[in-house]
Tab-separated table of C-alpha atoms and ligand atoms in Angstrom:
chain	number	residue	atom	x	y	z
A	21	MET	CA	2.565	-17.226	-12.255
A	22	SER	CA	2.635	-14.801	-9.421
A	23	LEU	CA	5.060	-13.370	-6.978
A	24	HIS	CA	4.409	-13.421	-3.306
A	25	SER	CA	6.213	-11.783	-0.429
A	26	SER	CA	6.026	-12.210	3.264
A	27	SER	CA	6.782	-9.296	5.479
A	28	SER	CA	8.355	-8.466	8.774
A	29	PRO	CA	7.481	-5.294	10.698
A	30	VAL	CA	4.885	-2.919	9.394
A	31	LEU	CA	5.742	0.479	10.827
A	32	PRO	CA	5.692	2.914	9.228
A	33	LEU	CA	6.243	0.968	6.043
A	34	LEU	CA	5.901	-2.624	5.193
A	35	VAL	CA	9.043	-4.655	4.635
A	36	LEU	CA	8.447	-7.608	2.424
A	37	SER	CA	10.373	-10.390	0.918
A	38	LEU	CA	8.830	-11.890	-2.142
A	39	LEU	CA	7.260	-15.099	-3.313
A	40	LEU	CA	6.369	-15.954	-6.889
A	41	LEU	CA	3.454	-17.935	-8.197
A	42	SER	CA	3.505	-19.627	-11.586
A	43	PRO	CA	0.600	-20.756	-13.781
A	44	ARG	CA	1.626	-24.313	-13.023
A	45	GLY	CA	2.628	-23.661	-9.481
A	46	THR	CA	3.742	-20.961	-7.131
A	47	LEU	CA	7.082	-19.553	-6.111
A	48	ALA	CA	8.027	-18.565	-2.618
A	49	GLY	CA	11.110	-16.582	-1.728
A	50	ARG	CA	12.878	-13.458	-0.672
A	51	CYS	CA	13.255	-10.597	-3.055
A	52	PRO	CA	16.774	-9.409	-2.546
A	53	PRO	CA	18.387	-6.724	-4.616
A	54	ALA	CA	21.244	-9.234	-4.566
A	55	ASN	CA	22.020	-9.101	-0.852
A	56	GLY	CA	19.048	-10.945	0.565
A	57	ALA	CA	17.492	-8.058	2.464
A	58	PRO	CA	13.853	-7.153	1.974
A	59	LEU	CA	12.438	-4.170	0.146
A	60	VAL	CA	9.932	-1.753	1.612
A	61	LEU	CA	6.728	-1.632	-0.409
A	62	ASP	CA	5.478	1.782	-1.487
A	63	LEU	CA	2.053	1.571	-3.072
A	64	ALA	CA	2.492	4.933	-4.812
A	65	GLY	CA	6.170	4.493	-5.777
A	66	PRO	CA	7.123	4.594	-9.476
A	67	LEU	CA	10.396	2.615	-9.327
A	68	VAL	CA	12.391	-0.049	-7.564
A	69	TRP	CA	15.500	1.354	-5.893
A	70	SER	CA	18.353	0.235	-3.675
A	71	PRO	CA	21.980	1.085	-3.046
A	72	CYS	CA	23.911	-0.572	-5.846
A	73	GLN	CA	26.873	-2.876	-5.911
A	74	SER	CA	30.015	-1.283	-7.306
A	75	PRO	CA	30.203	-2.918	-10.686
A	76	HIS	CA	26.672	-2.724	-11.972
A	77	ARG	CA	25.108	-2.810	-15.409
A	78	THR	CA	24.091	0.684	-16.380
A	79	VAL	CA	21.544	1.638	-19.020
A	80	PRO	CA	22.410	3.913	-21.980
A	81	CYS	CA	20.823	7.370	-21.919
A	82	LYS	CA	19.456	6.883	-25.407
A	83	SER	CA	17.443	3.782	-24.464
A	84	SER	CA	13.688	4.131	-24.205
A	85	VAL	CA	13.681	2.777	-20.640
A	86	CYS	CA	15.735	5.830	-19.629
A	87	THR	CA	12.998	8.088	-20.984
A	88	VAL	CA	10.363	6.085	-19.100
A	89	ALA	CA	12.333	6.154	-15.833
A	90	ASN	CA	12.607	9.926	-16.004
A	91	ARG	CA	8.948	10.437	-16.752
A	92	ASN	CA	8.316	9.164	-13.215
A	93	ARG	CA	10.506	11.689	-11.456
A	94	PRO	CA	8.732	12.869	-8.286
A	95	ALA	CA	7.883	16.569	-8.377
A	96	SER	CA	10.165	17.226	-5.394
A	97	CYS	CA	13.320	15.808	-7.038
A	98	ALA	CA	15.642	18.316	-8.621
A	99	SER	CA	17.241	17.052	-11.781
A	100	SER	CA	20.908	16.143	-11.472
A	101	ALA	CA	23.543	18.519	-12.762
A	102	ASN	CA	25.771	15.553	-13.578
A	103	GLY	CA	24.076	14.526	-16.784
A	104	GLY	CA	22.614	11.123	-17.397
A	105	GLN	CA	19.573	12.727	-19.010
A	106	PRO	CA	17.475	10.617	-21.334
A	107	GLY	CA	18.059	11.008	-25.041
A	108	SER	CA	21.733	11.976	-24.855
A	109	ALA	CA	23.494	10.714	-27.972
A	110	ASP	CA	26.778	10.267	-26.048
A	111	PRO	CA	27.431	6.498	-26.205
A	112	ASN	CA	29.120	6.654	-22.780
A	113	CYS	CA	26.186	8.398	-21.142
A	114	ALA	CA	24.747	6.236	-18.318
A	115	CYS	CA	21.096	6.922	-17.530
A	116	THR	CA	20.255	8.660	-14.252
A	117	ALA	CA	17.016	7.814	-12.424
A	118	TYR	CA	15.561	9.357	-9.281
A	119	ALA	CA	14.922	7.348	-6.135
A	120	TYR	CA	12.359	8.709	-3.675
A	121	ASN	CA	12.114	7.720	-0.016
A	122	PRO	CA	8.419	7.909	0.939
A	123	ALA	CA	9.227	7.927	4.666
A	124	SER	CA	11.640	10.877	4.653
A	125	GLY	CA	10.489	12.578	1.450
A	126	GLN	CA	14.128	12.613	0.308
A	127	CYS	CA	15.182	11.973	-3.195
A	128	ALA	CA	18.468	11.190	-4.944
A	129	GLY	CA	19.678	10.688	-8.497
A	130	GLY	CA	21.744	7.632	-9.399
A	131	ASP	CA	22.414	5.188	-12.206
A	132	LEU	CA	19.532	3.204	-13.569
A	133	PHE	CA	20.786	-0.369	-13.466
A	134	SER	CA	19.676	-3.894	-13.971
A	135	VAL	CA	19.431	-6.040	-10.834
A	136	PRO	CA	18.608	-9.731	-10.378
A	137	LEU	CA	15.626	-10.372	-8.099
A	138	SER	CA	14.768	-13.840	-6.916
A	139	ALA	CA	11.846	-15.619	-5.356
A	140	ASN	CA	10.382	-19.089	-4.980
A	141	ALA	CA	7.394	-20.151	-7.027
A	142	THR	CA	4.399	-21.595	-5.194
A	143	ASP	CA	0.880	-22.793	-5.995
A	144	GLY	CA	-0.482	-21.056	-2.948
A	145	ASN	CA	0.466	-23.965	-0.693
A	146	ASN	CA	3.862	-25.427	-1.609
A	147	PRO	CA	7.096	-23.691	-2.460
A	148	LEU	CA	8.082	-25.256	-5.779
A	149	PHE	CA	11.174	-23.834	-7.444
A	150	PRO	CA	13.270	-20.684	-7.343
A	151	VAL	CA	12.960	-17.987	-10.018
A	152	THR	CA	15.363	-15.186	-10.792
A	153	PHE	CA	14.626	-12.324	-13.110
A	154	SER	CA	16.245	-9.013	-13.795
A	155	ALA	CA	14.551	-5.720	-13.078
A	156	TYR	CA	15.460	-2.093	-13.656
A	157	SER	CA	16.285	-0.366	-10.433
A	158	ALA	CA	17.546	3.084	-9.499
A	159	CYS	CA	20.832	3.203	-7.651
A	160	ALA	CA	20.593	5.245	-4.480
A	161	PRO	CA	23.240	6.432	-2.009
A	162	ASP	CA	23.218	4.434	1.276
A	163	GLY	CA	21.989	7.563	3.066
A	164	LEU	CA	18.657	7.385	1.278
A	165	LEU	CA	17.799	4.292	3.362
A	166	GLU	CA	17.521	6.508	6.435
A	167	SER	CA	14.148	6.391	8.175
A	168	LEU	CA	13.184	3.157	6.453
A	169	PRO	CA	12.724	0.195	8.829
A	170	SER	CA	16.101	-1.252	9.772
A	171	GLY	CA	17.207	-4.084	7.555
A	172	ALA	CA	15.435	-2.707	4.500
A	173	ALA	CA	17.575	-2.785	1.367
A	174	GLY	CA	15.498	-0.340	-0.623
A	175	VAL	CA	12.027	0.342	-1.880
A	176	ALA	CA	9.793	-1.466	-4.328
A	177	GLY	CA	7.299	0.939	-5.881
A	178	LEU	CA	3.940	-0.713	-6.600
A	179	SER	CA	2.333	2.076	-8.636
A	180	ARG	CA	0.548	1.884	-11.994
A	181	GLN	CA	3.681	3.117	-13.742
A	182	PRO	CA	5.759	1.030	-16.184
A	183	LEU	CA	8.852	0.522	-13.983
A	184	SER	CA	7.028	-0.352	-10.763
A	185	LEU	CA	7.602	-3.865	-9.411
A	186	PRO	CA	4.207	-5.276	-10.506
A	187	SER	CA	4.669	-3.825	-14.009
A	188	GLN	CA	8.177	-5.265	-14.328
A	189	VAL	CA	7.189	-8.664	-12.897
A	190	ALA	CA	4.305	-8.838	-15.371
A	191	SER	CA	6.446	-8.024	-18.387
A	192	ARG	CA	9.472	-10.128	-17.366
A	193	LEU	CA	7.613	-13.216	-16.204
A	194	LYS	CA	4.621	-12.918	-18.569
A	195	VAL	CA	2.128	-12.976	-15.727
A	196	ALA	CA	-1.013	-10.949	-15.057
A	197	LYS	CA	-0.358	-7.314	-14.218
A	198	GLU	CA	-1.893	-7.458	-10.768
A	199	PHE	CA	-0.905	-7.861	-7.153
A	200	ALA	CA	-2.555	-8.671	-3.872
A	201	LEU	CA	-1.495	-6.916	-0.699
A	202	CYS	CA	-2.301	-8.058	2.817
A	203	LEU	CA	-0.807	-5.782	5.483
A	204	PRO	CA	-0.349	-7.562	8.802
A	205	GLY	CA	-1.012	-6.386	12.322
A	206	SER	CA	2.025	-5.737	14.482
A	207	GLY	CA	4.254	-8.727	15.144
A	208	GLN	CA	2.859	-10.653	12.182
A	209	THR	CA	4.034	-11.387	8.657
A	210	GLY	CA	1.809	-10.221	5.813
A	211	ALA	CA	1.890	-10.970	2.122
A	212	ALA	CA	2.227	-9.413	-1.298
A	213	ILE	CA	1.413	-11.690	-4.203
A	214	PHE	CA	2.260	-10.659	-7.755
A	215	GLY	CA	0.890	-12.062	-10.987
A	216	GLY	CA	-2.340	-13.676	-9.863
A	217	GLY	CA	-3.119	-16.984	-8.296
A	218	ALA	CA	-4.859	-18.458	-5.353
A	219	PHE	CA	-4.940	-16.426	-2.141
A	220	VAL	CA	-5.228	-19.173	0.424
A	221	ILE	CA	-5.282	-18.050	4.035
A	222	GLN	CA	-5.337	-20.472	6.940
A	223	ALA	CA	-8.534	-20.234	8.932
A	224	ALA	CA	-10.664	-22.456	11.157
A	225	PRO	CA	-12.265	-24.850	10.380
A	226	GLN	CA	-10.474	-24.826	6.997
A	227	PRO	CA	-8.296	-22.615	4.801
A	228	ILE	CA	-10.127	-20.021	2.683
A	229	ASP	CA	-9.144	-19.142	-0.891
A	230	PHE	CA	-10.221	-15.517	-1.297
A	231	ALA	CA	-9.404	-15.314	-5.027
A	232	GLY	CA	-12.962	-15.914	-6.267
A	233	GLU	CA	-14.821	-13.529	-4.014
A	234	ILE	CA	-12.266	-10.758	-4.216
A	235	ARG	CA	-12.472	-10.757	-8.039
A	236	GLN	CA	-16.245	-10.872	-8.078
A	237	ASN	CA	-17.176	-7.262	-7.366
A	238	PRO	CA	-14.253	-5.105	-8.425
A	239	LEU	CA	-14.285	-1.347	-7.902
A	240	PRO	CA	-12.666	1.124	-10.283
A	241	ILE	CA	-9.210	2.494	-9.542
A	242	LEU	CA	-9.330	6.213	-10.258
A	243	LYS	CA	-6.269	7.557	-12.035
A	244	ASN	CA	-4.620	10.833	-11.239
A	245	PRO	CA	-2.729	11.874	-14.391
A	246	LYS	CA	-0.151	13.602	-12.156
A	247	ASN	CA	1.069	10.422	-10.414
A	248	GLY	CA	0.842	6.628	-10.448
A	249	ALA	CA	-0.939	6.209	-7.113
A	250	TYR	CA	-4.226	4.325	-6.609
A	251	TYR	CA	-7.312	6.449	-5.919
A	252	PHE	CA	-10.868	5.279	-5.268
A	253	GLY	CA	-14.195	7.060	-5.437
A	254	VAL	CA	-15.939	8.110	-2.227
A	255	ARG	CA	-19.311	9.922	-2.218
A	256	GLY	CA	-19.669	10.465	1.502
A	257	ILE	CA	-18.983	9.215	5.020
A	258	ALA	CA	-21.479	7.883	7.551
A	259	VAL	CA	-20.718	7.541	11.253
A	260	ASN	CA	-23.017	5.077	13.022
A	261	GLN	CA	-25.131	5.119	9.822
A	262	GLU	CA	-25.557	8.879	10.064
A	263	HIS	CA	-24.530	10.551	6.820
A	264	LEU	CA	-22.108	13.426	7.517
A	265	ASN	CA	-23.036	16.780	6.138
A	266	LEU	CA	-20.071	17.596	3.893
A	267	PRO	CA	-20.146	19.693	0.722
A	268	ALA	CA	-20.957	17.826	-2.496
A	269	GLY	CA	-17.711	16.877	-4.181
A	270	ALA	CA	-15.708	17.023	-0.925
A	271	PHE	CA	-13.871	13.844	-1.943
A	272	ASP	CA	-13.610	14.445	-5.684
A	273	LEU	CA	-10.342	14.048	-7.518
A	274	ASP	CA	-9.528	17.083	-9.651
A	275	ARG	CA	-7.765	15.399	-12.555
A	276	ARG	CA	-6.559	18.643	-14.061
A	277	GLN	CA	-4.892	19.957	-10.914
A	278	GLY	CA	-4.073	16.491	-9.554
A	279	THR	CA	-5.542	17.411	-6.156
A	280	GLY	CA	-8.284	15.967	-3.965
A	281	GLY	CA	-9.555	12.399	-4.109
A	282	VAL	CA	-9.033	9.438	-1.823
A	283	VAL	CA	-5.694	7.680	-2.249
A	284	PHE	CA	-4.201	4.489	-0.803
A	285	SER	CA	-0.842	4.969	0.921
A	286	THR	CA	1.389	2.405	2.616
A	287	ALA	CA	3.715	5.264	3.581
A	288	THR	CA	1.073	6.760	5.885
A	289	ARG	CA	0.331	4.804	9.013
A	290	PHE	CA	-3.039	6.320	9.934
A	291	THR	CA	-5.647	7.586	7.515
A	292	THR	CA	-5.176	11.321	7.207
A	293	LEU	CA	-8.080	13.611	6.384
A	294	ARG	CA	-8.232	17.150	5.078
A	295	SER	CA	-8.992	19.298	8.105
A	296	ASP	CA	-12.647	20.040	7.231
A	297	ILE	CA	-13.335	16.323	6.740
A	298	TYR	CA	-11.387	15.445	9.874
A	299	SER	CA	-13.432	17.827	12.041
A	300	ALA	CA	-16.710	16.451	10.752
A	301	VAL	CA	-15.693	12.811	11.250
A	302	MET	CA	-14.103	13.354	14.650
A	303	ASN	CA	-17.001	15.372	16.034
A	304	ALA	CA	-19.475	12.754	14.894
A	305	PHE	CA	-17.450	9.886	16.336
A	306	ASP	CA	-16.959	11.821	19.573
A	307	ALA	CA	-20.742	12.199	19.844
A	308	VAL	CA	-21.599	8.554	19.147
A	309	THR	CA	-19.016	7.308	21.668
A	310	ARG	CA	-20.099	9.667	24.442
A	311	GLY	CA	-20.737	6.714	26.741
A	312	ILE	CA	-17.124	5.497	26.692
A	313	PRO	CA	-14.790	6.903	29.391
A	314	ARG	CA	-12.021	9.106	27.997
A	315	ARG	CA	-8.271	9.109	28.437
A	316	LYS	CA	-5.893	12.009	27.854
A	317	PRO	CA	-5.247	12.819	24.171
A	318	PHE	CA	-2.146	11.059	22.916
A	319	PRO	CA	-0.732	13.193	20.085
A	320	PRO	CA	-1.377	13.119	17.222
A	321	PHE	CA	-4.595	11.502	18.451
A	322	GLN	CA	-7.178	13.833	19.897
A	323	LEU	CA	-9.777	11.286	20.895
A	324	CYS	CA	-8.652	8.552	23.311
A	325	TYR	CA	-10.695	6.107	25.337
A	326	ASP	CA	-10.533	3.737	28.249
A	327	VAL	CA	-11.818	0.680	26.418
A	328	SER	CA	-11.332	-1.730	29.318
A	329	GLY	CA	-15.098	-1.746	29.844
A	330	VAL	CA	-15.996	-1.971	26.133
A	331	PRO	CA	-16.893	-5.463	24.918
A	332	THR	CA	-14.470	-6.935	22.413
A	333	THR	CA	-15.917	-8.431	19.240
A	334	ARG	CA	-14.202	-10.402	16.476
A	335	VAL	CA	-13.708	-7.123	14.613
A	336	GLY	CA	-12.310	-5.163	17.546
A	337	PRO	CA	-13.818	-3.064	20.338
A	338	ALA	CA	-17.604	-2.728	20.042
A	339	VAL	CA	-17.854	0.878	18.857
A	340	PRO	CA	-20.120	2.276	16.104
A	341	ASN	CA	-18.911	1.663	12.522
A	342	ILE	CA	-17.861	4.236	9.996
A	343	ASP	CA	-18.935	3.693	6.373
A	344	LEU	CA	-17.054	5.116	3.431
A	345	MET	CA	-19.895	5.390	0.937
A	346	LEU	CA	-18.354	4.507	-2.407
A	347	ASP	CA	-19.202	5.405	-5.975
A	348	GLY	CA	-21.749	2.867	-7.157
A	349	GLY	CA	-23.622	2.549	-3.871
A	350	ARG	CA	-21.376	0.156	-1.980
A	351	ASN	CA	-19.750	0.845	1.385
A	352	TRP	CA	-16.311	0.247	2.802
A	353	THR	CA	-17.257	-0.418	6.407
A	354	LEU	CA	-14.651	0.266	9.078
A	355	PRO	CA	-15.335	-1.544	12.368
A	356	GLY	CA	-13.632	-1.029	15.747
A	357	ASP	CA	-10.326	-2.672	14.877
A	358	SER	CA	-9.868	-0.338	11.895
A	359	LEU	CA	-11.135	2.748	13.733
A	360	LEU	CA	-9.091	2.516	16.916
A	361	VAL	CA	-5.423	1.929	17.658
A	362	GLN	CA	-4.851	0.153	20.950
A	363	PHE	CA	-1.929	0.987	23.199
A	364	GLY	CA	-2.299	-1.436	26.075
A	365	GLY	CA	-3.493	-0.563	29.571
A	366	GLY	CA	-6.981	-0.245	28.090
A	367	THR	CA	-6.124	2.893	26.111
A	368	ALA	CA	-7.325	3.122	22.530
A	369	CYS	CA	-7.368	6.186	20.308
A	370	PHE	CA	-9.354	7.168	17.248
A	371	ALA	CA	-6.825	6.199	14.586
A	372	PHE	CA	-7.149	9.129	12.199
A	373	ASP	CA	-5.028	12.170	11.681
A	374	SER	CA	-5.683	15.644	10.345
A	375	MET	CA	-3.717	17.100	7.448
A	376	GLY	CA	-1.603	20.022	8.527
A	377	ASN	CA	-1.580	23.213	6.465
A	378	GLU	CA	1.744	22.272	4.966
A	379	GLN	CA	0.449	18.899	3.831
A	380	SER	CA	-2.732	20.441	2.410
A	381	ALA	CA	-0.636	22.868	0.387
A	382	ALA	CA	1.741	20.173	-0.899
A	383	PHE	CA	1.795	18.997	-4.506
A	384	TYR	CA	-1.269	16.975	-5.493
A	385	SER	CA	-2.636	17.045	-1.969
A	386	PRO	CA	-5.502	14.524	-1.691
A	387	ALA	CA	-8.680	14.899	0.383
A	388	VAL	CA	-8.063	11.585	2.170
A	389	ILE	CA	-4.889	9.520	2.466
A	390	PHE	CA	-6.146	6.037	3.273
A	391	GLY	CA	-3.344	4.654	5.430
A	392	ALA	CA	-1.816	1.349	6.472
A	393	HIS	CA	-3.742	0.942	9.741
A	394	GLN	CA	-7.060	1.022	7.907
A	395	MET	CA	-5.747	-1.357	5.191
A	396	GLU	CA	-4.418	-3.758	7.810
A	397	ASN	CA	-5.888	-7.275	7.755
A	398	ASN	CA	-7.751	-6.579	4.525
A	399	LEU	CA	-6.682	-8.595	1.494
A	400	LEU	CA	-6.598	-6.076	-1.358
A	401	LEU	CA	-6.193	-6.989	-5.008
A	402	PHE	CA	-5.031	-4.342	-7.485
A	403	ASP	CA	-5.575	-5.210	-11.156
A	404	LEU	CA	-3.507	-2.828	-13.257
A	405	GLU	CA	-4.771	-4.260	-16.542
A	406	LYS	CA	-8.463	-3.777	-15.790
A	407	GLY	CA	-7.934	-0.690	-13.617
A	408	THR	CA	-9.846	-2.176	-10.702
A	409	PHE	CA	-9.335	-3.211	-7.108
A	410	GLY	CA	-11.116	-5.558	-4.746
A	411	SER	CA	-11.152	-6.040	-1.001
A	412	SER	CA	-11.916	-8.972	1.269
A	413	GLY	CA	-13.163	-6.661	3.994
A	414	LEU	CA	-11.662	-7.002	7.455
A	415	LEU	CA	-10.354	-10.575	7.696
A	416	LEU	CA	-10.929	-10.649	11.450
A	417	GLY	CA	-14.637	-10.956	10.603
A	418	ARG	CA	-13.738	-14.244	8.877
A	419	SER	CA	-11.684	-15.361	11.885
A	420	THR	CA	-8.368	-14.999	10.107
A	421	THR	CA	-5.654	-12.375	9.513
A	422	CYS	CA	-2.989	-11.383	7.002
A	423	GLY	CA	-0.548	-13.249	9.253
A	424	ASN	CA	-2.106	-16.584	8.284
A	425	PHE	CA	-0.679	-16.990	4.798
A	426	ASN	CA	1.461	-20.081	4.826
A	427	PHE	CA	3.041	-20.938	1.535
A	428	ALA	CA	5.156	-23.704	3.023
A	429	MET	CA	2.168	-25.539	4.440
A	430	GLY	CA	1.832	-28.296	1.853
A	431	SER	CA	5.507	-29.260	2.117
A	432	SER	CA	5.699	-29.634	5.856
B	22	LIG	C1	13.153	-20.632	-1.264
B	22	LIG	O1	12.817	-21.727	-0.443
B	22	LIG	C2	13.927	-22.358	0.153
B	22	LIG	C3	13.460	-23.640	0.798
B	22	LIG	O2	12.264	-23.439	1.512
B	22	LIG	C4	14.554	-21.393	1.141
B	22	LIG	O3	15.653	-21.964	1.794
B	22	LIG	C5	15.017	-20.172	0.354
B	22	LIG	O4	15.495	-19.180	1.238
B	22	LIG	C6	13.877	-19.584	-0.447
B	22	LIG	N1	14.402	-18.621	-1.349
B	22	LIG	C7	14.081	-17.391	-1.282
B	22	LIG	C8	14.698	-16.512	-2.319
B	22	LIG	O5	13.327	-16.982	-0.400
B	23	LIG	C1	-24.051	2.179	3.259
B	23	LIG	O1	-23.956	2.951	4.426
B	23	LIG	C2	-25.036	3.830	4.634
B	23	LIG	C3	-24.711	4.637	5.873
B	23	LIG	O2	-24.385	3.829	6.960
B	23	LIG	C4	-26.312	3.025	4.803
B	23	LIG	O3	-27.396	3.905	4.973
B	23	LIG	C5	-26.515	2.181	3.549
B	23	LIG	O4	-27.639	1.350	3.736
B	23	LIG	C6	-25.313	1.331	3.276
B	23	LIG	N1	-25.462	0.698	1.990
B	23	LIG	C7	-25.229	-0.590	1.811
B	23	LIG	C8	-25.402	-1.081	0.406
B	23	LIG	O5	-24.889	-1.342	2.705
């Protein structure tokens, strides 16, 4: 059984409603914290949270789930003075949990409560039957929704931690602890599929099920003991096949300090590089694209082009590739569509950002934050049980996109 969601707009966070898949079939549906509105997905988030309805089922402080919920408290959240701490023997003590908004960086304490989530099961083609299950969620003040996309009812954390949405779906519905994420390009609807299943995407001449190939060559997820985010191992970067000269260990995760490493983030639109890495990558890309006419920088982008004369390929404007050279000798190749962001009027900019000093000094600052634009139109599968992930590569190269999931197809 797995849970699938289809999304509306992507910026800066993905809003998804959810679909479920079952071992016998699949479920398709919205994932409302009761009111039918979608949740924003936060790949690094520890919890599910939303503003709560007035009468809601609280959780006793002495319960073990209260201890678990508080273990996930983001470093920036001050603990509440109003009690609700785990372990209190007071039978009337209602557990407090801490909701974190990845867009604003704000945080708020509120009751941990139990909320019904619903979705439709599907076999990858047909919506079959609705499923409802209860999940632990942190209750947040309405104000915490600020700076999330309008219409969002809260956040669903997708981290490795025990109260994230994939962890709760797996334990409640007895499905595999894994999820697939396919972030759409603008104006399209992507997908998040929980619990396993077929990943059938419409394509010409026929639909493709990516499940087999994406599971075939998994890569390790690296764990940072300081958080529940997903890191992956990078040895180096090559621009137009030219290996950049960066210090050995430039991308290493320091597990003791919790710093460095390369981390996936749906809360970051464009991949953000530590300033030394950014300079090296940008200078190299600048050099290999010398032949393309320039446009004025368009902050935060420093390198912008007039691409009206550049041939367009299936995988975007024909510019040199960048390879992330991974642990184990494989590459994550980024072609034109992943490297540039297009603004119309023939303007396209190099879609990477440099970490400011403040960001570099922040808690657990990584070397590279691999952002939504570079994940876009890649089907990614995160297996929390095995500690691995897999990628389809850029779907445009297969003449399809994350917008081509269609779970209602068989019924229509
Ligand atoms: C499930 O599918 C039905 C019929 O297609 C649809 O009307 C309903 O909104 C879906 N439920 C959810 C929770 O998305
Ligand atoms: C990975 O990328 C590097 C740099 O572009 C290249 O030299 C190497 O052959 C690639 N390896 C594979 C397995 O494709």
